[in-house]
């Protein structure tokens, strides 16, 4: 991922420098397990443990000849080992994927921990914002059209619970990707004792794979990427709400606009939802990772390399992008500007059409058939749409023409937005308990 969207902590997880540090750590743990079991000389461990990781530049230089990144790494690291002869026992009984998959598992869990911390912050921001607006009346919209009264906090609560569920899915996926596989060329432990795998897993606070061939099958990594895609898409759902709310015709929500900020090179009046639009665009990048990574599940027999290039691109990019998306979305929510007066004005702008559902039921309860009640209310509503005459007036006229008596006092009571949201208390109790 380009630097523009890479935050330092997550960038460090996927850096070449950190990757080679992890490779050194995994190889050292394997060597220590061999030495403890008496399979290799004990005096080779300290020279290897003390050898500094090779630089990315040196590994790349050797790889130009070897065309094999692990051999290039082992050669470069051996050059840093004193005496170099101690490095002869590095990678003992292993195959490249033992190193690659185990180190990748560490990177995936490290990246997940960074993401979970940011996801917690987003859940908190949404929860607190929703509770702060539990009484902020707005119009609910379906198909983009005014439907019934609602409160802004209700919409935010829905997003908060979605963010929390998405975070919890990622936490579950972390457990499944955190596996160690050190089982040899085709996973049969032909040249390495299974106890080495157990010892390395314990040292890394991971668990041995249930089974492996030359690689760990990619179903769990696919699940992990899918969890990131869901998080990214929930972030987009938050952003989409803001994008709609900031439209000139709506003006209920807006992103914070800082002193000195500019919206357009040509139009000085512009205040655009650029953060929300960036979230929408980057969510597509994360979703794009799902299918290519999933296609790494079916490999030829015990392993081919078709998954490798895909993962080198999509795993870091998906993690880095999701990290940035969580950062952006949290900032969006924490600094969101809500215009409660505009929300109320928009709610009233259709002349009472938002109360048709309650009026329909009132007429049914007064003895009309549902079909007759619906026809009466719809005819009055269409007249309001077309003429702008308030709904109560068109309803009164249509009812009189049809010989239907209206209980005006009762209609006064039901044509109030507060009545539509009176039963949301338990929802906000659940929201307050969300962690």
CSV table of N, CA and C in Angstrom, one decimal, residues 267-342:
chain,number,residue,atom,x,y,z
A,267,UNK,N,-14.2,26.5,-6.8
A,267,UNK,CA,-15.4,27.0,-6.1
A,267,UNK,C,-15.1,27.2,-4.6
A,268,UNK,N,-14.9,28.4,-4.2
A,268,UNK,CA,-14.5,28.7,-2.8
A,268,UNK,C,-15.6,28.3,-1.8
A,269,UNK,N,-16.8,28.2,-2.2
A,269,UNK,CA,-17.9,27.9,-1.3
A,269,UNK,C,-18.0,26.4,-0.8
A,270,UNK,N,-17.2,25.5,-1.5
A,270,UNK,CA,-17.4,24.1,-1.4
A,270,UNK,C,-16.9,23.5,0.0
A,271,UNK,N,-17.8,22.7,0.6
A,271,UNK,CA,-17.4,21.9,1.8
A,271,UNK,C,-17.8,20.5,1.4
A,272,UNK,N,-16.9,19.7,1.0
A,272,UNK,CA,-17.1,18.4,0.5
A,272,UNK,C,-16.9,17.3,1.5
A,273,UNK,N,-17.6,16.2,1.4
A,273,UNK,CA,-17.4,15.0,2.4
A,273,UNK,C,-16.2,14.2,1.9
A,274,UNK,N,-15.0,14.8,1.9
A,274,UNK,CA,-13.9,14.1,1.3
A,274,UNK,C,-13.4,12.9,2.1
A,275,UNK,N,-13.5,13.0,3.5
A,275,UNK,CA,-13.1,11.8,4.3
A,275,UNK,C,-14.0,10.6,4.0
A,276,UNK,N,-15.3,10.9,4.0
A,276,UNK,CA,-16.3,9.9,3.7
A,276,UNK,C,-16.1,9.2,2.3
A,277,UNK,N,-15.8,10.1,1.3
A,277,UNK,CA,-15.6,9.5,0.0
A,277,UNK,C,-14.3,8.7,-0.1
A,278,UNK,N,-13.3,9.1,0.7
A,278,UNK,CA,-12.1,8.3,0.7
A,278,UNK,C,-12.3,7.0,1.4
A,279,UNK,N,-13.2,7.0,2.4
A,279,UNK,CA,-13.5,5.7,3.0
A,279,UNK,C,-14.2,4.8,2.0
A,280,UNK,N,-15.2,5.3,1.3
A,280,UNK,CA,-15.9,4.5,0.3
A,280,UNK,C,-15.0,4.0,-0.8
A,281,UNK,N,-14.0,4.8,-1.2
A,281,UNK,CA,-13.1,4.2,-2.2
A,281,UNK,C,-12.2,3.2,-1.7
A,282,UNK,N,-11.6,3.3,-0.5
A,282,UNK,CA,-10.7,2.4,0.1
A,282,UNK,C,-11.4,1.1,0.5
A,283,UNK,N,-12.6,1.1,0.9
A,283,UNK,CA,-13.4,-0.1,1.2
A,283,UNK,C,-13.4,-1.0,0.0
A,284,UNK,N,-13.4,-0.5,-1.2
A,284,UNK,CA,-13.4,-1.3,-2.4
A,284,UNK,C,-12.1,-2.1,-2.5
A,285,UNK,N,-11.0,-1.4,-2.1
A,285,UNK,CA,-9.7,-2.1,-2.2
A,285,UNK,C,-9.6,-3.3,-1.3
A,286,UNK,N,-10.2,-3.2,-0.1
A,286,UNK,CA,-10.2,-4.3,0.9
A,286,UNK,C,-11.1,-5.4,0.4
A,287,UNK,N,-12.3,-5.1,-0.1
A,287,UNK,CA,-13.2,-6.1,-0.7
A,287,UNK,C,-12.5,-6.8,-1.8
A,288,UNK,N,-11.7,-6.1,-2.6
A,288,UNK,CA,-11.1,-6.7,-3.8
A,288,UNK,C,-10.1,-7.8,-3.4
A,289,UNK,N,-9.7,-7.9,-2.1
A,289,UNK,CA,-8.7,-8.9,-1.7
A,289,UNK,C,-9.3,-10.2,-1.5
A,290,UNK,N,-10.7,-10.3,-1.2
A,290,UNK,CA,-11.3,-11.5,-0.8
A,290,UNK,C,-11.1,-12.6,-1.8
A,291,UNK,N,-11.5,-12.4,-3.0
A,291,UNK,CA,-11.5,-13.5,-3.9
A,291,UNK,C,-10.1,-14.0,-4.3
A,292,UNK,N,-9.2,-13.1,-4.6
A,292,UNK,CA,-7.8,-13.6,-4.9
A,292,UNK,C,-7.2,-14.4,-3.8
A,293,UNK,N,-7.4,-14.0,-2.5
A,293,UNK,CA,-6.8,-14.8,-1.4
A,293,UNK,C,-7.6,-16.1,-1.3
A,294,UNK,N,-8.9,-16.1,-1.4
A,294,UNK,CA,-9.7,-17.3,-1.3
A,294,UNK,C,-9.3,-18.3,-2.4
A,295,UNK,N,-8.8,-17.8,-3.5
A,295,UNK,CA,-8.4,-18.7,-4.6
A,295,UNK,C,-7.1,-19.4,-4.3
A,296,UNK,N,-6.5,-19.0,-3.2
A,296,UNK,CA,-5.3,-19.8,-2.7
A,296,UNK,C,-5.6,-21.0,-1.9
A,297,UNK,N,-6.9,-21.3,-1.7
A,297,UNK,CA,-7.2,-22.5,-1.0
A,297,UNK,C,-7.0,-23.7,-1.8
A,298,UNK,N,-7.4,-23.8,-3.1
A,298,UNK,CA,-7.1,-25.0,-3.9
A,298,UNK,C,-5.8,-24.8,-4.5
A,299,UNK,N,-4.8,-25.6,-4.1
A,299,UNK,CA,-3.5,-25.7,-4.6
A,299,UNK,C,-3.2,-27.1,-5.1
A,300,UNK,N,-2.2,-27.3,-6.0
A,300,UNK,CA,-1.9,-28.6,-6.5
A,300,UNK,C,-1.3,-29.5,-5.4
A,301,UNK,N,-2.0,-30.6,-5.1
A,301,UNK,CA,-1.5,-31.6,-4.2
A,301,UNK,C,-1.0,-31.0,-2.9
A,302,UNK,N,0.3,-31.3,-2.5
A,302,UNK,CA,0.8,-30.8,-1.3
A,302,UNK,C,1.2,-29.3,-1.3
A,303,UNK,N,1.3,-28.7,-2.5
A,303,UNK,CA,1.5,-27.3,-2.6
A,303,UNK,C,2.0,-26.9,-3.9
A,304,UNK,N,1.5,-25.8,-4.4
A,304,UNK,CA,2.2,-25.0,-5.5
A,304,UNK,C,2.4,-23.6,-5.0
A,305,UNK,N,2.9,-22.7,-5.8
A,305,UNK,CA,3.3,-21.4,-5.4
A,305,UNK,C,2.3,-20.3,-5.8
A,306,UNK,N,1.2,-20.7,-6.4
A,306,UNK,CA,0.3,-19.7,-7.0
A,306,UNK,C,-0.3,-18.8,-6.0
A,307,UNK,N,-0.4,-19.2,-4.7
A,307,UNK,CA,-1.0,-18.3,-3.7
A,307,UNK,C,0.0,-17.2,-3.2
A,308,UNK,N,1.3,-17.5,-3.4
A,308,UNK,CA,2.3,-16.7,-2.8
A,308,UNK,C,2.3,-15.2,-3.3
A,309,UNK,N,2.4,-15.0,-4.6
A,309,UNK,CA,2.4,-13.7,-5.1
A,309,UNK,C,1.1,-12.9,-4.7
A,310,UNK,N,0.0,-13.6,-4.8
A,310,UNK,CA,-1.2,-13.0,-4.4
A,310,UNK,C,-1.2,-12.4,-3.0
A,311,UNK,N,-0.7,-13.3,-2.0
A,311,UNK,CA,-0.7,-12.9,-0.6
A,311,UNK,C,0.3,-11.8,-0.3
A,312,UNK,N,1.4,-11.8,-1.1
A,312,UNK,CA,2.4,-10.7,-0.9
A,312,UNK,C,1.8,-9.3,-1.2
A,313,UNK,N,0.9,-9.3,-2.1
A,313,UNK,CA,0.2,-8.0,-2.4
A,313,UNK,C,-1.0,-7.8,-1.4
A,314,UNK,N,-1.9,-8.8,-1.4
A,314,UNK,CA,-3.2,-8.5,-0.8
A,314,UNK,C,-3.2,-8.6,0.8
A,315,UNK,N,-2.4,-9.4,1.4
A,315,UNK,CA,-2.5,-9.4,2.8
A,315,UNK,C,-2.0,-8.1,3.5
A,316,UNK,N,-0.8,-7.6,3.1
A,316,UNK,CA,-0.4,-6.3,3.6
A,316,UNK,C,-1.3,-5.2,3.3
A,317,UNK,N,-1.7,-5.2,2.0
A,317,UNK,CA,-2.6,-4.1,1.5
A,317,UNK,C,-3.9,-4.1,2.3
A,318,UNK,N,-4.5,-5.3,2.5
A,318,UNK,CA,-5.8,-5.4,3.1
A,318,UNK,C,-5.7,-4.9,4.6
A,319,UNK,N,-4.6,-5.3,5.3
A,319,UNK,CA,-4.4,-4.9,6.6
A,319,UNK,C,-4.1,-3.4,6.8
A,320,UNK,N,-3.2,-2.9,5.9
A,320,UNK,CA,-2.9,-1.5,6.0
A,320,UNK,C,-4.1,-0.6,5.7
A,321,UNK,N,-4.9,-1.0,4.7
A,321,UNK,CA,-6.0,-0.2,4.3
A,321,UNK,C,-7.1,-0.3,5.3
A,322,UNK,N,-7.4,-1.5,5.9
A,322,UNK,CA,-8.4,-1.5,7.0
A,322,UNK,C,-8.0,-0.7,8.2
A,323,UNK,N,-6.7,-0.8,8.5
A,323,UNK,CA,-6.2,0.0,9.6
A,323,UNK,C,-6.4,1.5,9.4
A,324,UNK,N,-6.2,2.0,8.2
A,324,UNK,CA,-6.4,3.4,7.8
A,324,UNK,C,-7.9,3.7,7.8
A,325,UNK,N,-8.7,2.8,7.3
A,325,UNK,CA,-10.1,3.0,7.3
A,325,UNK,C,-10.7,3.1,8.7
A,326,UNK,N,-10.3,2.3,9.6
A,326,UNK,CA,-10.7,2.4,11.0
A,326,UNK,C,-10.3,3.8,11.6
A,327,UNK,N,-9.1,4.2,11.3
A,327,UNK,CA,-8.6,5.5,11.8
A,327,UNK,C,-9.5,6.6,11.2
A,328,UNK,N,-9.7,6.6,9.9
A,328,UNK,CA,-10.5,7.6,9.3
A,328,UNK,C,-12.0,7.6,9.8
A,329,UNK,N,-12.6,6.5,9.9
A,329,UNK,CA,-14.0,6.4,10.3
A,329,UNK,C,-14.2,6.9,11.8
A,330,UNK,N,-13.3,6.5,12.6
A,330,UNK,CA,-13.4,6.9,14.0
A,330,UNK,C,-13.3,8.4,14.1
A,331,UNK,N,-12.3,9.0,13.4
A,331,UNK,CA,-12.2,10.5,13.4
A,331,UNK,C,-13.5,11.1,12.8
A,332,UNK,N,-14.0,10.5,11.8
A,332,UNK,CA,-15.3,11.0,11.2
A,332,UNK,C,-16.4,11.1,12.2
A,333,UNK,N,-16.6,10.0,13.0
A,333,UNK,CA,-17.6,10.0,14.0
A,333,UNK,C,-17.4,10.9,15.1
A,334,UNK,N,-16.1,10.9,15.6
A,334,UNK,CA,-15.8,11.8,16.8
A,334,UNK,C,-16.0,13.3,16.5
A,335,UNK,N,-15.8,13.7,15.2
A,335,UNK,CA,-15.9,15.1,14.9
A,335,UNK,C,-17.1,15.4,14.0
A,336,UNK,N,-18.1,14.5,14.0
A,336,UNK,CA,-19.2,14.7,13.1
A,336,UNK,C,-20.1,15.9,13.6
A,337,UNK,N,-20.5,16.7,12.7
A,337,UNK,CA,-21.4,17.9,13.0
A,337,UNK,C,-22.8,17.4,12.6
A,338,UNK,N,-23.7,17.5,13.6
A,338,UNK,CA,-25.1,17.1,13.5
A,338,UNK,C,-26.0,18.4,13.6
A,339,UNK,N,-26.8,18.6,12.6
A,339,UNK,CA,-27.7,19.8,12.6
A,339,UNK,C,-29.1,19.3,13.0
A,340,UNK,N,-29.4,19.3,14.3
A,340,UNK,CA,-30.7,18.8,14.8
A,340,UNK,C,-31.9,19.6,14.3
A,341,UNK,N,-31.7,20.9,14.1
A,341,UNK,CA,-32.8,21.8,13.6
A,341,UNK,C,-33.1,21.5,12.2
A,342,UNK,N,-32.0,21.2,11.4
A,342,UNK,CA,-32.3,20.9,10.0
A,342,UNK,C,-32.9,19.5,9.9
